[in-house]
Coordinates of C-alpha atoms and ligand atoms in Angstrom, one line a residue:
X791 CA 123.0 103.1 106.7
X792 CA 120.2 101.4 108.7
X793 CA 119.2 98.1 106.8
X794 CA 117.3 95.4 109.4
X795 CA 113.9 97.4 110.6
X796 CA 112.9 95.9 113.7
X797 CA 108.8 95.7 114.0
X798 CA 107.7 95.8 117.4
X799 CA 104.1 95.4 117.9
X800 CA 101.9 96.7 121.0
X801 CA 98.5 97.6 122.1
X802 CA 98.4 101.8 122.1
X803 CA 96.2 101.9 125.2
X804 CA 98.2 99.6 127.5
X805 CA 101.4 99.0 125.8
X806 CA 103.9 96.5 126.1
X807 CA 107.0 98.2 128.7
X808 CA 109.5 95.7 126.5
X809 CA 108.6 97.8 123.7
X810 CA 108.5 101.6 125.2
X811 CA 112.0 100.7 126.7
X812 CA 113.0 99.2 123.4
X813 CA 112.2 102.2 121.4
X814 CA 113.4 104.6 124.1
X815 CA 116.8 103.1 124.1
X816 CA 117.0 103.0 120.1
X817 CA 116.6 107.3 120.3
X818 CA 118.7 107.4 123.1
X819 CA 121.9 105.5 121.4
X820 CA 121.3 107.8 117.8
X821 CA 118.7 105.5 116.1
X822 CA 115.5 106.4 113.9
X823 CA 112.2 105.0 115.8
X824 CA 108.7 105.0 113.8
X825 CA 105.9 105.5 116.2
X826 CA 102.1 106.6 116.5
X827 CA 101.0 109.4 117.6
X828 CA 97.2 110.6 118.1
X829 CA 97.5 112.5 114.8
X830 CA 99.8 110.4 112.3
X831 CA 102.5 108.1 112.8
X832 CA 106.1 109.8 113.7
X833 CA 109.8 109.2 112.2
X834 CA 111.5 109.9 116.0
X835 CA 115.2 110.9 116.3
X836 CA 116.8 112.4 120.0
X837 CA 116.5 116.0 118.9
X838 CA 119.6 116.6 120.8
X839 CA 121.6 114.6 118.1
X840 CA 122.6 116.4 115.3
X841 CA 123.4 112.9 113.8
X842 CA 120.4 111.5 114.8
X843 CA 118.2 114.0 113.7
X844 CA 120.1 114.0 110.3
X845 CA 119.1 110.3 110.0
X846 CA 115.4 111.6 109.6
X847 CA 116.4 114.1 106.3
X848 CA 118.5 110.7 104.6
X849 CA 115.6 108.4 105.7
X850 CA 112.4 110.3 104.4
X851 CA 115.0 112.4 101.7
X852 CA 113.5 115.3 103.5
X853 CA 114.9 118.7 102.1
X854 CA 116.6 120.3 104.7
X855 CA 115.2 123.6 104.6
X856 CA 111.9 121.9 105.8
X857 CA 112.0 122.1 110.0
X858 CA 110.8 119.6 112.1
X859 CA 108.9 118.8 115.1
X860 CA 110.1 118.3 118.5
X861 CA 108.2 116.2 120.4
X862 CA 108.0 116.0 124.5
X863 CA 106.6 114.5 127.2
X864 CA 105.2 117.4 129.0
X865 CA 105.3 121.4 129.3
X866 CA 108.4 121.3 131.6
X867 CA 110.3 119.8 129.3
X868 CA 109.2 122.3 126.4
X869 CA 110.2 125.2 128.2
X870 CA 113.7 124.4 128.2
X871 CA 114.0 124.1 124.7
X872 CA 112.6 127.8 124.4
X873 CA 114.5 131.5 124.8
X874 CA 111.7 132.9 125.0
X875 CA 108.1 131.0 126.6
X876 CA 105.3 133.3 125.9
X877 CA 102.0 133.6 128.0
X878 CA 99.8 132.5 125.2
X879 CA 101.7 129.3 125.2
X880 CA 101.2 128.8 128.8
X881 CA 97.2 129.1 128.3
X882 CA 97.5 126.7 124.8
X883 CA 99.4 124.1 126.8
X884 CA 97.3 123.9 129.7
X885 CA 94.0 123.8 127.3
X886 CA 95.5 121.4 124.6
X887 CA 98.5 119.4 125.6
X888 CA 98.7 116.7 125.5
X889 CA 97.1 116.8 122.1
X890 CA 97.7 117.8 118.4
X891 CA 98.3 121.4 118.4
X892 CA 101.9 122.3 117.8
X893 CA 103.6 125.6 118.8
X894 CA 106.2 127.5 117.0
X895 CA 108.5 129.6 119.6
X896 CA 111.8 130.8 119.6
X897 CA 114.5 128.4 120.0
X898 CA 116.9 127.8 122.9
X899 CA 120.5 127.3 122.2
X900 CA 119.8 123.5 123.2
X901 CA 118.2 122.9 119.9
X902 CA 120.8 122.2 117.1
X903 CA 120.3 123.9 114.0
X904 CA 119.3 121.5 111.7
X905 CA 115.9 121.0 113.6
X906 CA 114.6 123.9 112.9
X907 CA 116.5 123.9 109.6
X908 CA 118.6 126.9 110.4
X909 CA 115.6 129.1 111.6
X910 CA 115.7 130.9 114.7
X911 CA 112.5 129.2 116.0
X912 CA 111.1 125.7 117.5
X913 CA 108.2 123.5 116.6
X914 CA 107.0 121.8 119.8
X915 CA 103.9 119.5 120.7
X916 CA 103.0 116.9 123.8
X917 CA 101.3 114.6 121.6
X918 CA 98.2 112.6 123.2
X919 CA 98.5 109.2 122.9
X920 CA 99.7 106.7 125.8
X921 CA 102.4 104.8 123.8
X922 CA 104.0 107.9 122.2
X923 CA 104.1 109.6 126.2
X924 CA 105.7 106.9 127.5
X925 CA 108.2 106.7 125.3
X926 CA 109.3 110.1 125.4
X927 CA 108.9 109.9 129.1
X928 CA 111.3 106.6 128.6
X929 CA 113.6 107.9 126.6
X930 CA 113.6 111.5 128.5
X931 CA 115.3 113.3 125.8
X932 CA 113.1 115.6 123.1
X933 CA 112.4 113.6 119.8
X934 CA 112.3 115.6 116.6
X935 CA 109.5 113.8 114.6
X936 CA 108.1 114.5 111.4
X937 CA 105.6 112.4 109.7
X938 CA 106.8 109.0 109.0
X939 CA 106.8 109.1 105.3
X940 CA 109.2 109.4 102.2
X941 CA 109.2 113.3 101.7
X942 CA 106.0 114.6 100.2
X943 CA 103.9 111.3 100.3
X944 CA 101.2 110.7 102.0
X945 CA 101.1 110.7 106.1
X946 CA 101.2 107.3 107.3
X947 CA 98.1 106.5 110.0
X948 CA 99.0 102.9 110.2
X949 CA 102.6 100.9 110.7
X950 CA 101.5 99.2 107.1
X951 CA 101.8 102.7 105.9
X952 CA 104.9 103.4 107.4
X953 CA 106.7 100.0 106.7
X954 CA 105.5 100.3 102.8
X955 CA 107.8 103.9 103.2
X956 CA 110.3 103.5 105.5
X957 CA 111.1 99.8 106.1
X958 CA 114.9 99.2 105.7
X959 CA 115.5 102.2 106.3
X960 CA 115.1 103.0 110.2
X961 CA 115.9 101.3 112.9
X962 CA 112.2 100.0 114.8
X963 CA 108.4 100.7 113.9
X964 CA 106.6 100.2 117.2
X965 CA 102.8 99.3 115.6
X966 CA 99.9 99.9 117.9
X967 CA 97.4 99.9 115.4
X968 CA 95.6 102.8 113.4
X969 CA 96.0 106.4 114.6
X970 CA 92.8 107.9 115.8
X971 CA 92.8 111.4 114.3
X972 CA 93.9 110.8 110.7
X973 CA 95.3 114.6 110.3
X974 CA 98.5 116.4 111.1
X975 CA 98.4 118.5 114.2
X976 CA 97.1 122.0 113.8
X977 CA 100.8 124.6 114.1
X978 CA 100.3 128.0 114.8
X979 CA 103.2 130.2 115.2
X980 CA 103.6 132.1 118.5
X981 CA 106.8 134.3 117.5
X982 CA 104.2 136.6 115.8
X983 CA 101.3 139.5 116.9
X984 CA 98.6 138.6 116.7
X985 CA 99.8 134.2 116.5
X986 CA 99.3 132.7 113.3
X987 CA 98.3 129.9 111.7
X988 CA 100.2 128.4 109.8
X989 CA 99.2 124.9 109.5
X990 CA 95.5 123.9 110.1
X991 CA 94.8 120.9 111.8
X992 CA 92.5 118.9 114.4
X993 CA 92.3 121.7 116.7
X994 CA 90.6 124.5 115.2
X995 CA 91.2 128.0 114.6
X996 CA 87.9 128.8 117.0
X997 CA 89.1 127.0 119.8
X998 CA 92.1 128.6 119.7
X999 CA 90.8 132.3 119.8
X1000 CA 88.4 131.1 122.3
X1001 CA 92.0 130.8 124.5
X1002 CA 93.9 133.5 123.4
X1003 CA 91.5 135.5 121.2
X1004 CA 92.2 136.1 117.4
X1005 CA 94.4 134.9 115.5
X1006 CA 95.8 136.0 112.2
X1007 CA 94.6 132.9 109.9
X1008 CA 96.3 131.7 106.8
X1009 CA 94.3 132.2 103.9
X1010 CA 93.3 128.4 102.8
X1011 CA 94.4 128.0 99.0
X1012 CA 91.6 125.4 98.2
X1013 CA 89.4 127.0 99.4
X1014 CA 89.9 130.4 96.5
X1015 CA 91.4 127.8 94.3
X1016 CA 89.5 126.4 90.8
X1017 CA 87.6 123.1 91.2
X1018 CA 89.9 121.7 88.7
X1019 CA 93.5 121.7 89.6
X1020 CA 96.0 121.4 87.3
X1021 CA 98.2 118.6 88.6
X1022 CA 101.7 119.2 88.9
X1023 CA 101.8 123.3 89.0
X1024 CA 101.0 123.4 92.3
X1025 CA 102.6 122.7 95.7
X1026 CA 102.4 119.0 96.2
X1027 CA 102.3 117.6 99.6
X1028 CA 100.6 115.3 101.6
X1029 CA 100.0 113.5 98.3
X1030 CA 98.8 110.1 97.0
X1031 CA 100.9 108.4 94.3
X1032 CA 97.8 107.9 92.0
X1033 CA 96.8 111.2 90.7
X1034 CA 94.2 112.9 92.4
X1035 CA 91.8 115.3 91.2
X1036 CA 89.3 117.1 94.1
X1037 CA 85.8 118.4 92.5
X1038 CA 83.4 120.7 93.7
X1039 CA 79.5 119.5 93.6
X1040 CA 79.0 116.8 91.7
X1041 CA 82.2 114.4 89.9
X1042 CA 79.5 112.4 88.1
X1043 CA 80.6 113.8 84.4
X1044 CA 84.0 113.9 85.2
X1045 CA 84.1 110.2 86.7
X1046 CA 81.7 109.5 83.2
X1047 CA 84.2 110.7 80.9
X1048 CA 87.3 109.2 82.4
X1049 CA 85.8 105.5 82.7
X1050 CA 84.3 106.0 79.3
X1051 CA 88.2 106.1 78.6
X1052 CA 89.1 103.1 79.7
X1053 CA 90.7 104.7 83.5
X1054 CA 90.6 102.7 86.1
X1055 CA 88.9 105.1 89.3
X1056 CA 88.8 105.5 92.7
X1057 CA 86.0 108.1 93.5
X1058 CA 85.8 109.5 97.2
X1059 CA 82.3 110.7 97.6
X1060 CA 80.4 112.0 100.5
X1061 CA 78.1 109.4 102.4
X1062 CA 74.5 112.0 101.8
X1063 CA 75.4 111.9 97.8
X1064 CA 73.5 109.3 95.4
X1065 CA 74.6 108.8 91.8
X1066 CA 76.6 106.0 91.1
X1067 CA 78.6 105.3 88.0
X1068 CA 79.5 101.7 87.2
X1069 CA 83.0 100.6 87.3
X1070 CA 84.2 102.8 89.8
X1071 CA 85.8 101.9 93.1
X1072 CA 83.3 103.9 95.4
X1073 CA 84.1 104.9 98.8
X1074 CA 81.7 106.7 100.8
X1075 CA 83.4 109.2 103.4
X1076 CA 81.9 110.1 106.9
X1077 CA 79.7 113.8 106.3
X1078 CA 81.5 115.1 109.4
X1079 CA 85.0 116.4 109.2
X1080 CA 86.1 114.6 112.4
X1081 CA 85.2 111.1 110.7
X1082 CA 86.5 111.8 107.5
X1083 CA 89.9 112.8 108.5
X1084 CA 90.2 109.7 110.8
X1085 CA 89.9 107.8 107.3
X1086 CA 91.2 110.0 104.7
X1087 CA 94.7 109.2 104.7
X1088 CA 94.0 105.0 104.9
X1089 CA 91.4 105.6 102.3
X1090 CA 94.0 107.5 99.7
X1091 CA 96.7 105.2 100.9
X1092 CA 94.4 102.0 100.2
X1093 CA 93.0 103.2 96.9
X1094 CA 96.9 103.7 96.0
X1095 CA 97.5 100.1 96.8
X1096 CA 94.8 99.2 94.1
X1097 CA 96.8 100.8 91.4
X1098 CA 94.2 102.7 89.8
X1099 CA 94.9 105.4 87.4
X1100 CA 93.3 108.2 88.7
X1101 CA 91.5 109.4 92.0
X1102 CA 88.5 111.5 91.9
X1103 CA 87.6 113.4 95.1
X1104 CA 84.0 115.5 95.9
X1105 CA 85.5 118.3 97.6
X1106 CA 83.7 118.8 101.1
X1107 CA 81.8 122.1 102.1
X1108 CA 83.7 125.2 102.2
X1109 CA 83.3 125.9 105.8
X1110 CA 85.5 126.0 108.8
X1111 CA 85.1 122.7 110.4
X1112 CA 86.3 121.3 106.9
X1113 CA 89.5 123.5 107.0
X1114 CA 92.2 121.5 108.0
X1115 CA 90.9 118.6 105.3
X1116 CA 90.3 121.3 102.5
X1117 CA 94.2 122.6 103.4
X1118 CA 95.3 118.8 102.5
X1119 CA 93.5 117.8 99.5
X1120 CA 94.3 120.9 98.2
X1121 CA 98.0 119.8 98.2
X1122 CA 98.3 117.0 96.9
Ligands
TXA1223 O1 100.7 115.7 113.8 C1 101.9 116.0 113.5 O2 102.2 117.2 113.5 C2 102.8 115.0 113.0 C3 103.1 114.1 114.2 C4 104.2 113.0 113.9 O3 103.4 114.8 115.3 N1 104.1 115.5 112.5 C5 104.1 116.2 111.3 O4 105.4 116.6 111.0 O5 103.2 116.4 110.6 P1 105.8 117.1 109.6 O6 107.3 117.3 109.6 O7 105.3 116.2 108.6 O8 105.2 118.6 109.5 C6 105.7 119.6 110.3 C7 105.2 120.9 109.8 C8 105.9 121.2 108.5 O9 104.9 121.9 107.7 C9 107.0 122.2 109.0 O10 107.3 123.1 107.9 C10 106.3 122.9 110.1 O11 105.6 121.9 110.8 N2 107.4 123.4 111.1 C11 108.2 122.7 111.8 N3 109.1 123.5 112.5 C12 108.7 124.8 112.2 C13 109.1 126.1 112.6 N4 110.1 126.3 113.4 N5 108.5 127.2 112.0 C14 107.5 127.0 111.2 N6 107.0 125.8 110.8 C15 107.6 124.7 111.3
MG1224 MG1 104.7 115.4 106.8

């Protein structure tokens, strides 16, 4: 299929108009364009294009029960990809688009099936970032977009990321540098009484009811599950290729034993925390959740690159603001 991946580098906040109108015309003529959004880096198709958007599953071997996100430039243009645009979504849109919160609605007969993977419903987000709006404003079609990474790896937050996945295999990566906020967007599902979380992300579940008061919240696995996880028997996604292993309080015996076996670490610790075991590959991570998601992903992805033979990660506390990074290291 694709084989030549054009790189095409820009600044994000005052990008280069060859580029948008390079990547704009690459969706708009079927082809597969990497780009960054505020939240992770996107694999773009026209959502329009059946073909196109069937490029994405090939590219990232995506199973195809998995639906995507549509991306647009503005409200306007998500209204007309939904039967059925409910006043809760008028109230999220004017308080969080553009920006990473993504709204499940039901579809419009615009939207081919294998988008939504058959489903009868539409994942749809403005995202907020400069380059990624212009773009879509360029292009002025809808661009289905999931993360731009090989199905069930980690989400890329810089083009490196992205070409280390996908290079060969779509047609441009526009690079404008890191992303800014590290995590997913938050996806709450509209299509239901009271709206329901399904995916948390940067925007959280408080200032969401604080729009359209509560919200049915989906319980957080990591958060109920045992500190140890069995790798393998769970859910993987969003994962590292180094095997991971996320700790409550303290990983000091575990990261012990394993080096006093010879395993090369990485150990992912929180900035107030003090012991220190020698050998390790240390990184402190910000004490705020905002911080720490803005590095997480580059953090797992560089520690990958080192190949080491095992991750160790402190878990963070168990309270709200930490959600959306609990949600994620619990999966992978
Ligand atoms: O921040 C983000 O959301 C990034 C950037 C590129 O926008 N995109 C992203 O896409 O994370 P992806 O495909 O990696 O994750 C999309 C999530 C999946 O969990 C998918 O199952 C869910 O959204 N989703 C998509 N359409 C859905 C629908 N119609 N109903 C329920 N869930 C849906
Ligand atoms: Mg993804």
């Amino acid at each position: 299929m694709v084989s030549a991946t054009r790189i095409l580098a820009t600044d994000a906040d005052s990008p280069d108009a060859a580029v948008i109108a390079q990547a704009a015309e690459t969706l708009r003529a079927g082809g597969l364009v990497a780009f960054p959004t505020e939240t992770v880096y996107g694999l773009g198709a026209n959502a329009l294009d059946a073909r196109a958007v069937a490029g994405i599953f090939i590219a990232k071997g995506r199973p195809a029960g998995n639906p995507l996100i549509v991306h647009v430039a503005n409200t306007q243009a998500a209204r007309v990809l939904v039967a059925d645009w409910p006043g809760a979504a008028d109230l999220l849109a004017k308080q969080f688009w553009p920006g990473p919160l993504t709204l499940v609605m039901k579809k419009s007969a615009l939207v081919p099936d294998i988008v939504t993977a058959g489903g009868p419903t539409v994942a749809l987000r403005v995202p907020g970032h400069k380059l990624a709006l212009a773009i879509l404003d360029a292009a002025g079609v809808p661009v289905a977009a999931p993360s731009a990474n090989r199905s069930a790896q980690l989400s890329p937050t810089r083009a490196e990321h992205v070409v280390r996945d996908l290079l060969g295999r779509v047609d441009v990566i526009v690079d404008a540098g890191p992303t800014a906020g590290g995590l997913e967007s938050t996806v709450l599902d509209l299509t239901t009484t009271p709206p329901r979380l399904l995916r948390p992300g940067l925007v959280s579940p408080a200032e969401i009811e604080a729009i359209v008061g509560p919200i049915e919240r989906r319980p957080v696995a990591a958060l109920d599950k045992q500190p140890l996880r069995s790798p393998g028997l769970l859910e993987r996604h969003y994962s590292p290729r180094t095997p991971i292993e996320c700790l409550a309080g303290s990983g000091v015996p575990r990261v012990t034993e394993l080096t006093h076996q010879g395993q090369r670490i990485g150990w992912l610790r929180l900035a107030a925390t003090g012991d220190v075991v020698a050998g390790v590959t240390l990184v402190l991570m910000p004490d705020e959740p905002a911080a720490y998601a803005a590095m997480l992903y580059a953090v797992l992805h560089e520690l990958d690159a080192a190949g080491l033979d095992r991750i160790i990660v402190e878990l963070p506390p168990r309270t709200e603001p930490w959600l959306a990074i609990h949600d994620r290291l619990g999966r992978m």
